[in-house]
PDB file of C-alpha atoms in Angstrom:
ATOM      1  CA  UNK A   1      37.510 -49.884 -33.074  1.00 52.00           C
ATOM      2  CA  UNK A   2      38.673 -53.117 -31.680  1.00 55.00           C
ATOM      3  CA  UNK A   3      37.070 -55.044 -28.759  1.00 52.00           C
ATOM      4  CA  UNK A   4      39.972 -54.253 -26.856  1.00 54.00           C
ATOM      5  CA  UNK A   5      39.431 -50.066 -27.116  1.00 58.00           C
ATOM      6  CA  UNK A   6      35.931 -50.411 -26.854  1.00 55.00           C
ATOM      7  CA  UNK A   7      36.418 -52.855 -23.257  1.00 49.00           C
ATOM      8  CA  UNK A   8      38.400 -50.142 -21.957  1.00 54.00           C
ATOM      9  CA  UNK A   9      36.269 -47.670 -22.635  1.00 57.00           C
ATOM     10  CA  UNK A  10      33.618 -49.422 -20.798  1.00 57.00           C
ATOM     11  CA  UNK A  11      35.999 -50.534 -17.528  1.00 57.00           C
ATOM     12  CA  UNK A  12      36.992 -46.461 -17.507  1.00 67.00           C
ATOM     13  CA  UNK A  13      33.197 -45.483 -17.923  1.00 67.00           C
ATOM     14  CA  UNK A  14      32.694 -48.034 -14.855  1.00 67.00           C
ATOM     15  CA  UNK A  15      35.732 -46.813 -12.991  1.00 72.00           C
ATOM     16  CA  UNK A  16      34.364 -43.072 -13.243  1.00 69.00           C
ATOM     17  CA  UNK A  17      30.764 -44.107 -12.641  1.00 72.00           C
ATOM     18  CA  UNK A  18      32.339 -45.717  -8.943  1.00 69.00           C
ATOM     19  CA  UNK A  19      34.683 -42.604  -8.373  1.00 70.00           C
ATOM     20  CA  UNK A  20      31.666 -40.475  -8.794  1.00 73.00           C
ATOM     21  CA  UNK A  21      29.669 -42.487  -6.480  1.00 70.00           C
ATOM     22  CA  UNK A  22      32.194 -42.448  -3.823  1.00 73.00           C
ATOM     23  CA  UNK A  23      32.277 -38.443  -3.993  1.00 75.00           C
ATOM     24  CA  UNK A  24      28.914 -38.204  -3.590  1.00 77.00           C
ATOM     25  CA  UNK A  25      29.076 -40.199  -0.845  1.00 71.00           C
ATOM     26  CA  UNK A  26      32.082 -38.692   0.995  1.00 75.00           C
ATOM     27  CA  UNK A  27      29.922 -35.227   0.605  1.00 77.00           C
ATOM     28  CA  UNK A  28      27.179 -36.198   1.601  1.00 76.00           C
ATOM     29  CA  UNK A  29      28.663 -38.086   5.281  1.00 75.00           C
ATOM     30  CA  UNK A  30      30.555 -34.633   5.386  1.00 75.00           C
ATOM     31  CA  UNK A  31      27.258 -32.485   5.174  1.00 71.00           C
ATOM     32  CA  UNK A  32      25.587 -34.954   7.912  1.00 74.00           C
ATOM     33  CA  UNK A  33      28.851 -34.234  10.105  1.00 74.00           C
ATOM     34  CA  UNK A  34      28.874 -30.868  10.096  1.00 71.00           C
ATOM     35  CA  UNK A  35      24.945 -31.104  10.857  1.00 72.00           C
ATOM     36  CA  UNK A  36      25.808 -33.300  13.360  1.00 71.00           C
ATOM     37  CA  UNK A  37      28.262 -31.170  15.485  1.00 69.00           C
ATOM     38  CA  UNK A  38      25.903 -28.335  14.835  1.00 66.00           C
ATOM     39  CA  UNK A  39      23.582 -30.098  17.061  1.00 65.00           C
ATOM     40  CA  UNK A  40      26.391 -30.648  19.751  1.00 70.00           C
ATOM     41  CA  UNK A  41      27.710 -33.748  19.112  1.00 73.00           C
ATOM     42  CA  UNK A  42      31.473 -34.240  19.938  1.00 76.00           C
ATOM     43  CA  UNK A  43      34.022 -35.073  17.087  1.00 75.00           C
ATOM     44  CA  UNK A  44      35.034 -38.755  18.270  1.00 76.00           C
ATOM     45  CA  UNK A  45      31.291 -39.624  17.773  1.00 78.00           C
ATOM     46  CA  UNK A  46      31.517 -37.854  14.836  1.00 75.00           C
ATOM     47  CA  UNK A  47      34.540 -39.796  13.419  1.00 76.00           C
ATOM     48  CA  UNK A  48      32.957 -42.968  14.937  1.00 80.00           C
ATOM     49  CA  UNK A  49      30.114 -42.623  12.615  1.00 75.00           C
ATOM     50  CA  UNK A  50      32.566 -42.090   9.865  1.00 76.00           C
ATOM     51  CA  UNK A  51      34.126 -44.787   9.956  1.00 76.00           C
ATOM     52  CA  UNK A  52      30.713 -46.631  10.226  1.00 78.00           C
ATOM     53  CA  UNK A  53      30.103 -45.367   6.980  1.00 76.00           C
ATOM     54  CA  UNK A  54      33.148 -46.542   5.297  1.00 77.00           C
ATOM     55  CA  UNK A  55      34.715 -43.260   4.623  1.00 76.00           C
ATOM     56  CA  UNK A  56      38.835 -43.639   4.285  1.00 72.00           C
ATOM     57  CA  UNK A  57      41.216 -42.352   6.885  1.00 78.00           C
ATOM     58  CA  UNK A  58      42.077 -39.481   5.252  1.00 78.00           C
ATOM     59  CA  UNK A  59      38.970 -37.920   4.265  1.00 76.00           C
ATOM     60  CA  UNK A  60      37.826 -38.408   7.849  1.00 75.00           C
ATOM     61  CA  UNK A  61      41.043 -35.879   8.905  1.00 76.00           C
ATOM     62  CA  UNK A  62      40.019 -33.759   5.882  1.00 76.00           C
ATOM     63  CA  UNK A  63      36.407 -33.200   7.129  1.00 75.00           C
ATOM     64  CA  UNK A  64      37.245 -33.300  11.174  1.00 76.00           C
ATOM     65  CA  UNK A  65      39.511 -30.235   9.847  1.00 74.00           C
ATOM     66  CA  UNK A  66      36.420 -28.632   8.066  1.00 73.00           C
ATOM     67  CA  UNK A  67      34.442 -29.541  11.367  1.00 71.00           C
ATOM     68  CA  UNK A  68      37.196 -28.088  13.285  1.00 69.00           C
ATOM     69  CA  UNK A  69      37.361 -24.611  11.355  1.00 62.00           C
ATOM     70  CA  UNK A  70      33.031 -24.570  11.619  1.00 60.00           C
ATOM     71  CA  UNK A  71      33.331 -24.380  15.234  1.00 52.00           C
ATOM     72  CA  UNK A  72      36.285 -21.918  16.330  1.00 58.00           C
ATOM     73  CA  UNK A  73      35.453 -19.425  18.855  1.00 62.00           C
ATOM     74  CA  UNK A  74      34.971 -15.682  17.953  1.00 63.00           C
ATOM     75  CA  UNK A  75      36.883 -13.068  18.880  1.00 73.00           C
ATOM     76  CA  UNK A  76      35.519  -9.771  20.490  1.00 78.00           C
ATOM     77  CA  UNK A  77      36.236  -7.807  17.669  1.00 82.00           C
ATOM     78  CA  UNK A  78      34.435 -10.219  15.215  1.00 74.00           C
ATOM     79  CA  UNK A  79      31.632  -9.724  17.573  1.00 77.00           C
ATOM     80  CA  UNK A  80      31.422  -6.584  17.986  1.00 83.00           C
ATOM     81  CA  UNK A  81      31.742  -6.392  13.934  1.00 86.00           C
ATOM     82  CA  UNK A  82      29.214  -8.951  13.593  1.00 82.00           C
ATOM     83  CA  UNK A  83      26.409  -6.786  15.987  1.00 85.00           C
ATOM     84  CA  UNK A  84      27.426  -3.662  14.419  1.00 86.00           C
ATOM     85  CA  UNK A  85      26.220  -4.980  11.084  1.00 85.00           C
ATOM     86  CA  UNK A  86      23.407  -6.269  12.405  1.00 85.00           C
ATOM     87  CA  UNK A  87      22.400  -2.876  14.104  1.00 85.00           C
ATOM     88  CA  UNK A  88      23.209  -1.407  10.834  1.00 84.00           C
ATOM     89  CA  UNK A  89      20.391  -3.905   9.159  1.00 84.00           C
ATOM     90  CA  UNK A  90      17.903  -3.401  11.729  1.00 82.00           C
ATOM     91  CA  UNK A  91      18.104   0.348  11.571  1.00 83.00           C
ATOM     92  CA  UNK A  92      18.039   0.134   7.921  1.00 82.00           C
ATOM     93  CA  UNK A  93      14.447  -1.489   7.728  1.00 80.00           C
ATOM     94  CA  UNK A  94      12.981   0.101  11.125  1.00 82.00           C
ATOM     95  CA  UNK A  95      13.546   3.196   9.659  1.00 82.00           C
ATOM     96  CA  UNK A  96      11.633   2.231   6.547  1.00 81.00           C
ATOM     97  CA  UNK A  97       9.099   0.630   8.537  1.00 84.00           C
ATOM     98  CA  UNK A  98       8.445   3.421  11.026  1.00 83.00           C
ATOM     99  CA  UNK A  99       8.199   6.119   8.506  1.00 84.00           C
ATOM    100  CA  UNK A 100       5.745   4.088   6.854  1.00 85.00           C
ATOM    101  CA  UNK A 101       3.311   3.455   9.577  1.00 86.00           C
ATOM    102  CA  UNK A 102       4.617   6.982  10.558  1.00 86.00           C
ATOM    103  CA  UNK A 103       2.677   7.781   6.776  1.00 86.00           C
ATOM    104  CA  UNK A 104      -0.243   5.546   7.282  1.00 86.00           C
ATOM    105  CA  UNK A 105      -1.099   6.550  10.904  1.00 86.00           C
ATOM    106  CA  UNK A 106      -0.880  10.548  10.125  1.00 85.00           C
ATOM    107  CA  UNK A 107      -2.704  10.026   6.861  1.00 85.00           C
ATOM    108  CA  UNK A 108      -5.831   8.272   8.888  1.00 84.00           C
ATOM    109  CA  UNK A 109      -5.807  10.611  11.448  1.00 81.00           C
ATOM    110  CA  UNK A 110      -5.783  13.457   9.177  1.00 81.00           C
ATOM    111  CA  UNK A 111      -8.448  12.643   7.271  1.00 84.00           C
ATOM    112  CA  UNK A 112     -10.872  11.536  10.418  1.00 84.00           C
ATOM    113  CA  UNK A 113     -13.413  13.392  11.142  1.00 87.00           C
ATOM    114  CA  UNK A 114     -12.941  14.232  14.723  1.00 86.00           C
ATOM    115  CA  UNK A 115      -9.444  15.766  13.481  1.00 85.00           C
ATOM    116  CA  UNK A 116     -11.085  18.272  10.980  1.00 85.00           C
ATOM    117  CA  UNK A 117     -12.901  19.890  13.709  1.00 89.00           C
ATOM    118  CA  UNK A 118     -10.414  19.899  16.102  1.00 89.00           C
ATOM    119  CA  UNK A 119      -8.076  21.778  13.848  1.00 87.00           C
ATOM    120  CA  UNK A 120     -11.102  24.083  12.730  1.00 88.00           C
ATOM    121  CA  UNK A 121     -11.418  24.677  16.606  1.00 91.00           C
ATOM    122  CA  UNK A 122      -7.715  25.655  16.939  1.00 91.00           C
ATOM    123  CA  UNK A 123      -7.782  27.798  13.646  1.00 90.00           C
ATOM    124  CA  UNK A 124     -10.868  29.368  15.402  1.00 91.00           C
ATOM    125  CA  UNK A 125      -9.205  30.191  18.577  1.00 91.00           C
ATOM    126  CA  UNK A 126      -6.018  31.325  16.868  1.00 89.00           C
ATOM    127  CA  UNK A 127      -7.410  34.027  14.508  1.00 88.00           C
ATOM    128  CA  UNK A 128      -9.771  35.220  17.607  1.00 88.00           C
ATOM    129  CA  UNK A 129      -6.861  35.943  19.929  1.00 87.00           C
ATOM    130  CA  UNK A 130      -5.104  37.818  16.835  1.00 85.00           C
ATOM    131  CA  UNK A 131      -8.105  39.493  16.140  1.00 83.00           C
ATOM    132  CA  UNK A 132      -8.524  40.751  19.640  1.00 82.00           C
ATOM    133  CA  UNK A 133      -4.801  41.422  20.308  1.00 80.00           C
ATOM    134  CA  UNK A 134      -4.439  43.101  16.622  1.00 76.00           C
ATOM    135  CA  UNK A 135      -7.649  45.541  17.628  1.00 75.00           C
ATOM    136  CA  UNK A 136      -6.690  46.417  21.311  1.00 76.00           C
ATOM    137  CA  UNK A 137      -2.621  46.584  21.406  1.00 74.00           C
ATOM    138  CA  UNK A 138      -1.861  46.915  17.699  1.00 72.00           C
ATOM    139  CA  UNK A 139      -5.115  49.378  16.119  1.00 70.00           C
ATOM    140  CA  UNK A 140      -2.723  51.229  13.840  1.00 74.00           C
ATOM    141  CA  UNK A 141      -2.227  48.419  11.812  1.00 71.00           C
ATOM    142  CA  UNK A 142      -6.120  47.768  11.438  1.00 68.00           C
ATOM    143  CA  UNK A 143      -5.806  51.060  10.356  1.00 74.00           C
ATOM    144  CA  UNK A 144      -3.134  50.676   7.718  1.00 75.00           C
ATOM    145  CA  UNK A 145      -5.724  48.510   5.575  1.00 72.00           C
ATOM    146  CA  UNK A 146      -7.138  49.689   2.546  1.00 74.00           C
ATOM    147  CA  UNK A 147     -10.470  48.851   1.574  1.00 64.00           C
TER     148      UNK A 147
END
């Protein structure tokens, strides 16, 4: 290699070095733009502060167009398709959710103590009034049994 391949080398190693520099810049003043008109800002202050930063003509249209694009109005239909997803979400996980606290909430009352005899009280009542309606309306079948 001569002194003259390997100087070239370096000057395109430098050149690409600066190039890669300058992208990283240009990204990162776009990402602060975009932040910046998130938060309300209009776009001439936006492409003020732009050109504060040394960003080329050009690349200021190219990310006022991005900017642009971010902050188009919605239609009614993209609404409505945007809130019927979201209902579609929400009904997904409350209906996960609910059944299990639905679970958790029978489970502990079931197995409370208070519940036990109020059941056994029911059962009680229940098989009495059969008992008494099965002997007094319905004897033949009491009858039918085989002991």
């Amino acid at each position: 290699m001569t002194f003259d391949t390997i100087y070239g080398m370096i000057m395109n190693m430098n050149q690409l070095k600066a190039l890669i520099v300058e992208e990283m810049r240009i990204a990162r003043a776009s990402r602060v733009a975009k932040a910046k008109k998130r938060d309300g800002e209009s776009d001439d202050k936006i492409a003020t502060w732009l050109k504060k930063q040394g960003i080329d003509k050009g690349v200021i249209n190219n990310i006022m167009q991005q900017i642009k694009h971010m902050t188009e109005e919605l239609t009614k239909t993209d609404k409505a398709e945007i809130k019927s997803m979201i209902s579609k979400e929400l009904d997904k996980s409350l209906k996960k959710e609910l059944k299990k606290a639905l679970e958790d909430e029978i489970s502990k009352a079931l197995n409370s103590k208070a519940t036990k005899e109020e059941i056994g009280e029911i059962t009680k009542k229940v098989i009495k009034r059969l008992y008494k309606d099965l002997s007094f309306h319905h004897p033949y079948i009491i009858d039918r049994i085989k002991v």
